[in-house]
Coordinates of C-alpha atoms and ligand atoms in Angstrom, one line a residue:
X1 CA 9.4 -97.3 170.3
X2 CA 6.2 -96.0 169.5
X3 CA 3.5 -95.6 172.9
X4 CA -0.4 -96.1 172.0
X5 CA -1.6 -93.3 170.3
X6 CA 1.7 -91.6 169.4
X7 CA 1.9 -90.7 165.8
X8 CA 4.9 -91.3 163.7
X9 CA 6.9 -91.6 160.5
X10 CA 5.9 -95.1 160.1
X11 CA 2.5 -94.7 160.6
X12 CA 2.1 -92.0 158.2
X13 CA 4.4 -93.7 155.7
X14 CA 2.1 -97.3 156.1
X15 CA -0.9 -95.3 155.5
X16 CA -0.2 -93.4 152.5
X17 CA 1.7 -96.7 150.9
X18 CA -2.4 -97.6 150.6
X19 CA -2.7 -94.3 148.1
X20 CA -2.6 -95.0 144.6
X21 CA -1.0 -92.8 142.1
X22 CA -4.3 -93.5 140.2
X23 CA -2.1 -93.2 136.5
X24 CA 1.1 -94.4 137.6
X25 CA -0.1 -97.9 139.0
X26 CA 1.2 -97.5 142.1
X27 CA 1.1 -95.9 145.9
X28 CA 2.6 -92.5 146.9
X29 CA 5.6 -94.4 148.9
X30 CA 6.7 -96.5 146.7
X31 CA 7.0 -94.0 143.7
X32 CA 8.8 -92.0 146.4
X33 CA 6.1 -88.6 146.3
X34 CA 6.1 -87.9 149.8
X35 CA 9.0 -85.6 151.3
X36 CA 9.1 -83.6 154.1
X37 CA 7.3 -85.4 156.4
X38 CA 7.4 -83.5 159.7
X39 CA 5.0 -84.5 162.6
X40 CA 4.5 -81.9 165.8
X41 CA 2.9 -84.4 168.3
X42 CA -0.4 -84.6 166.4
X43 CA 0.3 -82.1 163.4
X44 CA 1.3 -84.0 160.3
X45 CA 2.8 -82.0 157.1
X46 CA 4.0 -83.2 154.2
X47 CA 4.5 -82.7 150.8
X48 CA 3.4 -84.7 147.8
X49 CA 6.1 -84.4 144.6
X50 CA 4.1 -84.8 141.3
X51 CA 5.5 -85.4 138.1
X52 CA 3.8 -82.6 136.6
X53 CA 2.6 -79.1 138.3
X54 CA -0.2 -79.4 135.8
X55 CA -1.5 -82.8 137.6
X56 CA -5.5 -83.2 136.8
X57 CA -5.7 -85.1 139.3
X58 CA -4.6 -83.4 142.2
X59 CA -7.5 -83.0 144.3
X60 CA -7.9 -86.6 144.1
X61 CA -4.5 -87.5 145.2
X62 CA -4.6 -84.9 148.1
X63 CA -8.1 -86.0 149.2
X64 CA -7.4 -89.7 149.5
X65 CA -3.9 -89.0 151.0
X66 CA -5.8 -87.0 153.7
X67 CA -8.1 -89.5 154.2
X68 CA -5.4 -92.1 155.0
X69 CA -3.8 -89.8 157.2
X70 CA -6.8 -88.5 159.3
X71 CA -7.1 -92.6 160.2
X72 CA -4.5 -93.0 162.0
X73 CA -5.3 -92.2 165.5
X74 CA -3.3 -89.1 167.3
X75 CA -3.4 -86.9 164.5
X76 CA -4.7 -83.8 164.8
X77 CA -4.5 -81.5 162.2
X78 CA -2.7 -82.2 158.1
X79 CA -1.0 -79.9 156.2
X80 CA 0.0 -81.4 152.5
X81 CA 1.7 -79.1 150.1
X82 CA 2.2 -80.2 146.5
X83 CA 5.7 -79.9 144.9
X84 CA 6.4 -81.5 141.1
X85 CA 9.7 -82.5 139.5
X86 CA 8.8 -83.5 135.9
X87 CA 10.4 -86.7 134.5
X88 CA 13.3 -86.4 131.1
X89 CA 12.3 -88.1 128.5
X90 CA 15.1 -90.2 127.9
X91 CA 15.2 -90.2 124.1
X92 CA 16.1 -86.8 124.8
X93 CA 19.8 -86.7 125.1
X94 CA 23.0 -84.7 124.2
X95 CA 23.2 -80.8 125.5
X96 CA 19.7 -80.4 124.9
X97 CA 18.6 -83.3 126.9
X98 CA 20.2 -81.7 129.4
X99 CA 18.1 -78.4 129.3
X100 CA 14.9 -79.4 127.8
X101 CA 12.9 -82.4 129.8
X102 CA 10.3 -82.9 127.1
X103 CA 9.7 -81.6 123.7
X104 CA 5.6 -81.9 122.7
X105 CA 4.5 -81.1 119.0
X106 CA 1.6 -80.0 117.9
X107 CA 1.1 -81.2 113.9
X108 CA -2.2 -81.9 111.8
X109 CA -2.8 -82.9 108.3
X110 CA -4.8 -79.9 107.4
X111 CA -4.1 -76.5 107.9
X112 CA -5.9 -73.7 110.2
X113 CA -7.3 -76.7 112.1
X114 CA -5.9 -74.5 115.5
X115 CA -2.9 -76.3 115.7
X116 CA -1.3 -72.9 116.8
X117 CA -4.5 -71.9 118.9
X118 CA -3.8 -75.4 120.5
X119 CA 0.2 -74.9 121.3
X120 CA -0.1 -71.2 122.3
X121 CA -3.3 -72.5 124.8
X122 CA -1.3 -75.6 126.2
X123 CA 2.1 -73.8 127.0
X124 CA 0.4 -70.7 128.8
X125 CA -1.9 -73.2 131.2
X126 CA 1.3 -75.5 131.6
X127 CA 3.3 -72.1 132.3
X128 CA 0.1 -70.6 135.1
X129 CA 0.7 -74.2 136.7
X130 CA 3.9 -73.5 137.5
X131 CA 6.0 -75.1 134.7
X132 CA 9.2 -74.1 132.7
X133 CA 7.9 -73.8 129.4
X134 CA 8.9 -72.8 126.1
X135 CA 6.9 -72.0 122.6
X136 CA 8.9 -72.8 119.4
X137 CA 6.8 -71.7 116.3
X138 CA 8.3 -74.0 114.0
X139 CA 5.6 -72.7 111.2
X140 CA 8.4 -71.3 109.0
X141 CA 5.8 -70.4 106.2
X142 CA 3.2 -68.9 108.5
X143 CA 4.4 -68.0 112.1
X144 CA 1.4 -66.7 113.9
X145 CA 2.5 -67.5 117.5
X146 CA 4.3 -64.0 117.9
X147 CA 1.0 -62.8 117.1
X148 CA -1.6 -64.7 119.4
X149 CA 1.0 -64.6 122.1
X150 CA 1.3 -61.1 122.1
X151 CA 4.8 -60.6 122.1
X152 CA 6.2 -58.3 119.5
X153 CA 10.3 -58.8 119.7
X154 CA 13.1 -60.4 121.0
X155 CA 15.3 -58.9 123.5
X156 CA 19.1 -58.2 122.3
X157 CA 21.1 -61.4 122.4
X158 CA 23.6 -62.6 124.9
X159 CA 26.9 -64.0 124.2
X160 CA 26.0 -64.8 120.5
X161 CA 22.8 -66.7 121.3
X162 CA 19.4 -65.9 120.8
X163 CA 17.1 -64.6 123.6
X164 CA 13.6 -66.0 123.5
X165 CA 10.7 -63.5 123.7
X166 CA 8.8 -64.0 127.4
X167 CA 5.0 -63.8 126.9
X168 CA 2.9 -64.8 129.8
X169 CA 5.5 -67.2 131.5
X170 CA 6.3 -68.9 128.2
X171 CA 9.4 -68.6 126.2
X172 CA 8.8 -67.8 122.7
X173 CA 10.8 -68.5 119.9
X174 CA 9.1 -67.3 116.1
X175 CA 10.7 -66.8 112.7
X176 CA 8.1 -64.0 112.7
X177 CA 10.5 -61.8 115.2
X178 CA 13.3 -62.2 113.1
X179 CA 11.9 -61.5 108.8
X180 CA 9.4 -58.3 109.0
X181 CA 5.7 -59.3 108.0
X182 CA 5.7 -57.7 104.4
X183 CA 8.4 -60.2 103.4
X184 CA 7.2 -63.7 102.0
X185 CA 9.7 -66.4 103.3
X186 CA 10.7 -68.5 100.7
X187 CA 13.1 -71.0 101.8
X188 CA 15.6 -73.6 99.7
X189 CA 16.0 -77.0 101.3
X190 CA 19.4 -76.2 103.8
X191 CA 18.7 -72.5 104.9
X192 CA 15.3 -74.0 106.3
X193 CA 17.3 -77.0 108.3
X194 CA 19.7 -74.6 109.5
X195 CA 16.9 -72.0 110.4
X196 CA 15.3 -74.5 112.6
X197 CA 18.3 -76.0 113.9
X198 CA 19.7 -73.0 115.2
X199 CA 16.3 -72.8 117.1
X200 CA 17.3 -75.5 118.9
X201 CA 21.1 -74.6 119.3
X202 CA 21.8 -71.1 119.3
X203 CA 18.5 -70.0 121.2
X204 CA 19.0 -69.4 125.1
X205 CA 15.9 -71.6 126.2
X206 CA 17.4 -72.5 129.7
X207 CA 15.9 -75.0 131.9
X208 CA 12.6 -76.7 130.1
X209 CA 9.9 -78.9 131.2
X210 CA 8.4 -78.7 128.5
X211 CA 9.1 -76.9 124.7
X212 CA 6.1 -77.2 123.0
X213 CA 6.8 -76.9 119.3
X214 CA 4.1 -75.9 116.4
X215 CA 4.5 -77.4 113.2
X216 CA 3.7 -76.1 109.8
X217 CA 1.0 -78.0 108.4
X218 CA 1.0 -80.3 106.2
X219 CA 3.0 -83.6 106.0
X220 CA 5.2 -83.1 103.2
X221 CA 8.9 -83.2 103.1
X222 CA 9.2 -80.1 105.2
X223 CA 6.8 -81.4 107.9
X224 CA 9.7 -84.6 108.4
X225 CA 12.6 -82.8 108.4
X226 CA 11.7 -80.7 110.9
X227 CA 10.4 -83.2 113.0
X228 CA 13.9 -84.7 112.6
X229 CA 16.2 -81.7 113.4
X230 CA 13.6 -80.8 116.5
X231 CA 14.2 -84.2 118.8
X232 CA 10.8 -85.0 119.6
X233 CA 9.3 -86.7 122.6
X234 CA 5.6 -86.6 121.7
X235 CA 3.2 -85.6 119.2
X236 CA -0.4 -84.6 119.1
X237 CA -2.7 -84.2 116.4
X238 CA -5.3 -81.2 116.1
X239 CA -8.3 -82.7 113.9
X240 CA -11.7 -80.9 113.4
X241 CA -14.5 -83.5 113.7
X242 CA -15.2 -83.5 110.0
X243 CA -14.6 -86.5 107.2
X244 CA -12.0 -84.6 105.1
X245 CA -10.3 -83.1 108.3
X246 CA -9.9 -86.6 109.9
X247 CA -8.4 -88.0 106.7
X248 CA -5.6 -85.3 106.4
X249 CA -5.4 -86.1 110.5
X250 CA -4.7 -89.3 110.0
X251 CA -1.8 -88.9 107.7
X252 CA -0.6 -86.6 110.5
X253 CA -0.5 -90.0 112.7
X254 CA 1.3 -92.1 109.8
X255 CA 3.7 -89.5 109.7
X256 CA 4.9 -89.4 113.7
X257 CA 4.8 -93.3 113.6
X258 CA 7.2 -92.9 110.5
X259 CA 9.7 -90.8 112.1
X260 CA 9.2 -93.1 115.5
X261 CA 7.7 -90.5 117.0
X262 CA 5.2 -91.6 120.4
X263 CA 1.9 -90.2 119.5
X264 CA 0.3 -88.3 122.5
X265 CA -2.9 -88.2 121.5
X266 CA -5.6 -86.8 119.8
X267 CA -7.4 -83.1 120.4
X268 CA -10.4 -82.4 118.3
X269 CA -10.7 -78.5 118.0
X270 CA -14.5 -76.8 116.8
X271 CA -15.7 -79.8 117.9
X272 CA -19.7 -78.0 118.7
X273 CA -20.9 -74.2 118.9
X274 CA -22.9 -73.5 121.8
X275 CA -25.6 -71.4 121.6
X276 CA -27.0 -69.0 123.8
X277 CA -29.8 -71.5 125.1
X278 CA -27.0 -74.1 125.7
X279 CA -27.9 -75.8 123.0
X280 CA -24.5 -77.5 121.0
X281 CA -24.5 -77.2 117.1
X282 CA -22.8 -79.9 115.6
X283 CA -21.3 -77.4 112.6
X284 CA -18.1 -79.9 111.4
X285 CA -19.7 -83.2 112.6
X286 CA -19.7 -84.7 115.6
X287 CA -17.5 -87.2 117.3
X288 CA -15.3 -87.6 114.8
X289 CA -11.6 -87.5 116.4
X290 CA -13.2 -89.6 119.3
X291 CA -13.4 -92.3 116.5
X292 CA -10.3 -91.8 114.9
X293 CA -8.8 -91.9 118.4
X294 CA -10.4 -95.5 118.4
X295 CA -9.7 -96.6 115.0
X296 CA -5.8 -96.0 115.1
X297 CA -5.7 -97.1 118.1
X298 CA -4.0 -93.5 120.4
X299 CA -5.2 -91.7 122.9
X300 CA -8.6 -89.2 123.0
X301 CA -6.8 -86.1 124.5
X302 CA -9.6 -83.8 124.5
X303 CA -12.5 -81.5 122.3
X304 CA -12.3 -77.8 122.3
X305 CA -15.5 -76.4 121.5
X306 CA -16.0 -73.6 118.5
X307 CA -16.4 -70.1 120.3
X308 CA -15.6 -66.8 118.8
X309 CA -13.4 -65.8 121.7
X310 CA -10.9 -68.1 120.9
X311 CA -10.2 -66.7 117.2
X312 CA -10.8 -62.6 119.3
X313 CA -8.5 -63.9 121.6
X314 CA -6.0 -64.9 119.4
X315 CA -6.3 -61.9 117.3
X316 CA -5.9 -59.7 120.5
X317 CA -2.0 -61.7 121.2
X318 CA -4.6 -62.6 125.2
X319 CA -4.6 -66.4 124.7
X320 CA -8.5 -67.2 126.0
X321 CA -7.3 -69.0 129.0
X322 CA -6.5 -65.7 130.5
X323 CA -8.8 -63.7 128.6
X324 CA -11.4 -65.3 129.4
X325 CA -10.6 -68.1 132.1
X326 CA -14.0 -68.4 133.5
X327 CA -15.7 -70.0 129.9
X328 CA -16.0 -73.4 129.2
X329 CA -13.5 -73.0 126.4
X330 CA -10.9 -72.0 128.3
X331 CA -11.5 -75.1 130.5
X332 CA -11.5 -77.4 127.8
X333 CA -8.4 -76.2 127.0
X334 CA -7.1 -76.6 130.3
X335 CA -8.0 -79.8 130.6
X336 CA -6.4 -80.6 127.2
X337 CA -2.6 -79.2 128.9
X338 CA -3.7 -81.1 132.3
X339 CA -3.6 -84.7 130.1
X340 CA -1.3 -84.1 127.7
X341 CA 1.1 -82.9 130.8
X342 CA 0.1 -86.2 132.8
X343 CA 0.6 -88.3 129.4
X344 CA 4.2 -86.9 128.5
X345 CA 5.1 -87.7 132.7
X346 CA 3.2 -91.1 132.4
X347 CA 5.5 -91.9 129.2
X348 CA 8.7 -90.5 130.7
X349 CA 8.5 -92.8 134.1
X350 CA 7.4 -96.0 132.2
X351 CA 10.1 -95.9 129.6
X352 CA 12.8 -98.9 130.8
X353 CA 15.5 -97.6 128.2
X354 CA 15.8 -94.4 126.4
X355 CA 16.4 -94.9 122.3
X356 CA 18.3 -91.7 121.4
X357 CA 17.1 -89.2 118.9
X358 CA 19.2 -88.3 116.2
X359 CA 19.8 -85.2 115.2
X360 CA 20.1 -85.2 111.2
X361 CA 22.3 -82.9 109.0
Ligands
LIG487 N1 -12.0 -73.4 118.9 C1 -12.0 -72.4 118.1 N2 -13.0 -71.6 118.0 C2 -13.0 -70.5 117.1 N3 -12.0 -70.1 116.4 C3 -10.9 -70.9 116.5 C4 -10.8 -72.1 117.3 N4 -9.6 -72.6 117.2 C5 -8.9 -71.8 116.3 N5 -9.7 -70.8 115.9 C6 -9.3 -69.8 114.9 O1 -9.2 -70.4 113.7 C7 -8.1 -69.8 113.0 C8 -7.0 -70.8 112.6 O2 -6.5 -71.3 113.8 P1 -4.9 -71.6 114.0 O3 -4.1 -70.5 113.4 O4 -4.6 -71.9 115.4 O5 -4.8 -72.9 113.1 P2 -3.5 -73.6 112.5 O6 -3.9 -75.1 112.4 O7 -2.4 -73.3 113.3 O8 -3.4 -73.0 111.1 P3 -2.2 -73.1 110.0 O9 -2.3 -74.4 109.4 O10 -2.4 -72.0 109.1 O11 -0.9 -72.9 110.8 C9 -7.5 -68.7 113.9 O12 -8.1 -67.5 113.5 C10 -8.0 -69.1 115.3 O13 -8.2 -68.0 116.1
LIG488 MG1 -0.5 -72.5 112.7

């Protein structure tokens, strides 16, 4: 029994079942996000389970769960502390599914569009938010994430199975460590399905929330297979705002829809130049993957603005959003990882049945 002005579970339980979940269209309690609730006479704590570390919108959620709390009468003081436990996709099954909650790929038509700059960006901010992450450079042709990730070699294997790199939190998996740089890699039809396959298998990735994968560009024959071997929960497309870049963008999207792939969204990359009087210079166009957003009818991820430090940051193997954290680009790239993170957890909860991915031979 509860006296006049006593503060308990129920209370706080009634008043944050009024907080939305503002993308999950529903309140904190009954998508079961608050856990260790302990109140000290007045002194309420709690914490608030997310389904991604990388949650944009936090603040929000902790701001309107304080308010609710800080109306009931009695309490005195709130402490909330945020915990996450990111959702598994459920077309991701078999050992892997097991290991790896979410598998995000990074593909355009065109190439050097910054689909590498992109991956490389995303899984180091996912990583700094606290996420298990991995970096699979599936650009068998061109691997540049060793490069713009800074990591040089593998460590020896254990118990025949490959050892991903570790750069900056992320696990890294490249061709690049494997064939020295002078050699071109030329590769016949089944040494290229096995390559990438044993990726997947023979690689010791561990415990993922998320393996973000970068594709080769390009939607030929090589593009779909190894979107077929790599089990793939989400894609995103990397477009520059420009006509002939969106084009090639678009065949990007027909080929994810082909191989029943969800399409995450859209990031336009070199999207303006700012110059030094803040003034934005339009140099591929303007808007552009905004509209095809609209016109195939997915989701407008983000825009990444053209700066020098990105490509310097690259070059250097510092991603820019710890190079440079403070700029606006690193932001924007942030922001990108932030609601690609919330879209993949947003996807993962809503699905009612899981259709399995196949692995092909
Ligand atoms: N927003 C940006 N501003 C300036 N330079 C950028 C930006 N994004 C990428 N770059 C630079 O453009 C070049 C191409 O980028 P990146 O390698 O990421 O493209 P890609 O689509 O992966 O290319 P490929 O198709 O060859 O794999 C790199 O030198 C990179 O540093
Ligand atoms: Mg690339």
């Amino acid at each position: 029994m509860s006296v006049a002005g006593e503060v308990t579970k129920d209370l706080v339980f009634e008043a944050l079942g009024k907080v939305q979940e503002p993308e999950l269209n529903s309140d904190l309690v009954s998508l079961d996000m608050i856990k260790e609730l302990i109140i000290e006479e007045g002194k309420v704590s709690f914490a608030i389970e997310l389904t991604t570390p990388a949650c944009p919108l936090k603040s929000q959620i902790e701001a309107e769960a304080r308010a609710a709390v800080e109306s009931i009468p009695g309490v005195s003081s709130i402490e909330i502390r945020f915990t996450s436990n990111v959702p598994t996709d459920k077309r991701m099954t078999g050992e892997m599914g097991r290991l790896i909650r979410n598998t995000v790929a990074i593909a355009s038509g065109k190439g050097g569009v910054g689909k590498t700059t992109v991956a490389v960006n995303v899984a180091v901010a996912l990583a700094r938010s606290g996420a298990r992450v991995g970096l699979l450079d599936a650009d068998i042709y061109g691997p540049n994430v060793p490069t713009m990730m800074g990591a040089e070699k593998l460590p020896p294997p254990r118990d025949n199975k490959m050892v991903p790199a570790e750069a900056y939190g992320v696990k890294v998996m490249s061709i690049g460590f494997l064939v020295p740089p002078d050699q071109p890699l030329i590769w016949r039809g089944p040494m290229l399905h096995s390559a990438i396959r044993q990726f997947i298998s023979d690689v010791e990735w561990g415990e993922l929330d998320y393996l973000i994968v970068d594709l080769p560009p390009g939607t030929g024959d090589a593009q779909l297979s190894l979107a077929q071997i790599i089990p793939l929960s989400g894609g995103v497309i990397v477009t520059l705002p420009q006509k002939v870049s969106l084009e090639d963008a678009r065949r990007g999207l027909e080929m994810f829809r082909a191989m029943d792939v969800p399409i995450l969204g859209i990031v336009e990359n070199m999207s303006y130049l700012e110059m030094p009087d803040g003034r934005h210079v339009d140099v591929f166009g303007e808007g552009g993957g905004e509209r095809l957003a609209r016109d195939t009818g997915v989701s407008f991820i983000g825009s990444v603005p053209l700066d020098p430090e990105v490509r310097q940051a690259g070059d250097n193997g510092v991603p820019i959003i710890l190079a440079r954290p403070e700029t606006k680009t690193a932001k924007s790239f942030i922001a990108v990882a932030e609601d690609l993170a919330a879209k993949v957890s947003v996807r993962a909860i809503g699905q009612t049945e899981g259709i399995p991915i196949q692995f092909i031979d």
